Amino acid sequence: MAGQLLDDAIETAHRVWQIEPHRYVLISANGEQQPLAVDPLWTCYGLRPNSNNLSFMVQSV
């Protein structure tokens, strides 16, 4: 069920913003040895993710 809810959230965000998300982005985490894998991640104007542009991500917890 959680997988379907995540898929629905991704599809809704994609439809609303009309921007294709970046897939399988690795984000460094403070104090963590391994980076966090995030799928999907949207950035301002669909630009390549970096620390200078705004982003929104959806992640299952």
PDB file of C-alpha atoms in Angstrom:
ATOM      1  CA  MET A   1       0.000   0.000   0.000  1.00  0.00           C
ATOM      2  CA  ALA A   2       2.802   2.466   0.860  1.00  0.00           C
ATOM      3  CA  GLY A   3       4.319   1.895  -2.590  1.00  0.00           C
ATOM      4  CA  GLN A   4       1.031   2.772  -4.309  1.00  0.00           C
ATOM      5  CA  LEU A   5       0.595   5.906  -2.191  1.00  0.00           C
ATOM      6  CA  LEU A   6       4.131   6.993  -3.079  1.00  0.00           C
ATOM      7  CA  ASP A   7       3.468   6.368  -6.789  1.00  0.00           C
ATOM      8  CA  ASP A   8       0.240   8.402  -6.554  1.00  0.00           C
ATOM      9  CA  ALA A   9       2.061  11.297  -4.859  1.00  0.00           C
ATOM     10  CA  ILE A  10       4.771  11.265  -7.545  1.00  0.00           C
ATOM     11  CA  GLU A  11       2.218  11.245 -10.357  1.00  0.00           C
ATOM     12  CA  THR A  12       0.194  14.069  -8.773  1.00  0.00           C
ATOM     13  CA  ALA A  13       3.266  16.272  -8.288  1.00  0.00           C
ATOM     14  CA  HIS A  14       4.404  15.595 -11.858  1.00  0.00           C
ATOM     15  CA  ARG A  15       0.988  16.507 -13.224  1.00  0.00           C
ATOM     16  CA  VAL A  16       0.701  19.703 -11.138  1.00  0.00           C
ATOM     17  CA  TRP A  17       4.203  21.074 -11.805  1.00  0.00           C
ATOM     18  CA  GLN A  18       4.529  19.673 -15.333  1.00  0.00           C
ATOM     19  CA  ILE A  19       8.230  19.103 -14.683  1.00  0.00           C
ATOM     20  CA  GLU A  20       9.849  15.704 -15.038  1.00  0.00           C
ATOM     21  CA  PRO A  21      11.534  14.726 -11.757  1.00  0.00           C
ATOM     22  CA  HIS A  22      15.177  13.742 -11.465  1.00  0.00           C
ATOM     23  CA  ARG A  23      15.457  10.062 -10.620  1.00  0.00           C
ATOM     24  CA  TYR A  24      17.777   8.292  -8.176  1.00  0.00           C
ATOM     25  CA  VAL A  25      19.566  11.380  -6.874  1.00  0.00           C
ATOM     26  CA  LEU A  26      22.196  10.851  -4.179  1.00  0.00           C
ATOM     27  CA  ILE A  27      22.147  13.491  -1.441  1.00  0.00           C
ATOM     28  CA  SER A  28      24.942  13.739   1.084  1.00  0.00           C
ATOM     29  CA  ALA A  29      23.706  13.636   4.653  1.00  0.00           C
ATOM     30  CA  ASN A  30      25.452  15.344   7.544  1.00  0.00           C
ATOM     31  CA  GLY A  31      26.946  12.827   9.932  1.00  0.00           C
ATOM     32  CA  GLU A  32      26.105   9.878   7.703  1.00  0.00           C
ATOM     33  CA  GLN A  33      28.649   7.696   5.935  1.00  0.00           C
ATOM     34  CA  GLN A  34      26.392   6.792   3.017  1.00  0.00           C
ATOM     35  CA  PRO A  35      24.536   9.331   0.865  1.00  0.00           C
ATOM     36  CA  LEU A  36      20.750   9.115   0.807  1.00  0.00           C
ATOM     37  CA  ALA A  37      19.170   7.889  -2.421  1.00  0.00           C
ATOM     38  CA  VAL A  38      16.103   9.964  -3.290  1.00  0.00           C
ATOM     39  CA  ASP A  39      13.633   9.152  -6.033  1.00  0.00           C
ATOM     40  CA  PRO A  40      12.150  11.424  -7.274  1.00  0.00           C
ATOM     41  CA  LEU A  41      13.382  14.980  -6.774  1.00  0.00           C
ATOM     42  CA  TRP A  42      12.017  18.093  -8.497  1.00  0.00           C
ATOM     43  CA  THR A  43      14.073  21.252  -8.834  1.00  0.00           C
ATOM     44  CA  CYS A  44      13.262  24.812  -9.784  1.00  0.00           C
ATOM     45  CA  TYR A  45      12.619  24.846 -13.561  1.00  0.00           C
ATOM     46  CA  GLY A  46      13.754  21.217 -13.807  1.00  0.00           C
ATOM     47  CA  LEU A  47      17.414  22.218 -13.488  1.00  0.00           C
ATOM     48  CA  ARG A  48      20.084  19.781 -12.379  1.00  0.00           C
ATOM     49  CA  PRO A  49      19.953  19.358  -8.585  1.00  0.00           C
ATOM     50  CA  ASN A  50      22.468  21.356  -6.547  1.00  0.00           C
ATOM     51  CA  SER A  51      22.572  23.269  -3.291  1.00  0.00           C
ATOM     52  CA  ASN A  52      21.543  26.543  -4.970  1.00  0.00           C
ATOM     53  CA  ASN A  53      18.159  25.615  -6.405  1.00  0.00           C
ATOM     54  CA  LEU A  54      14.925  24.841  -4.638  1.00  0.00           C
ATOM     55  CA  SER A  55      13.720  21.271  -4.656  1.00  0.00           C
ATOM     56  CA  PHE A  56      10.931  19.017  -3.547  1.00  0.00           C
ATOM     57  CA  MET A  57      11.331  15.327  -2.975  1.00  0.00           C
ATOM     58  CA  VAL A  58       9.012  12.445  -2.219  1.00  0.00           C
ATOM     59  CA  GLN A  59      10.383   9.567  -0.200  1.00  0.00           C
ATOM     60  CA  SER A  60       8.847   6.559   1.481  1.00  0.00           C
ATOM     61  CA  VAL A  61       9.585   6.293   5.221  1.00  0.00           C
TER      62      VAL A  61
END
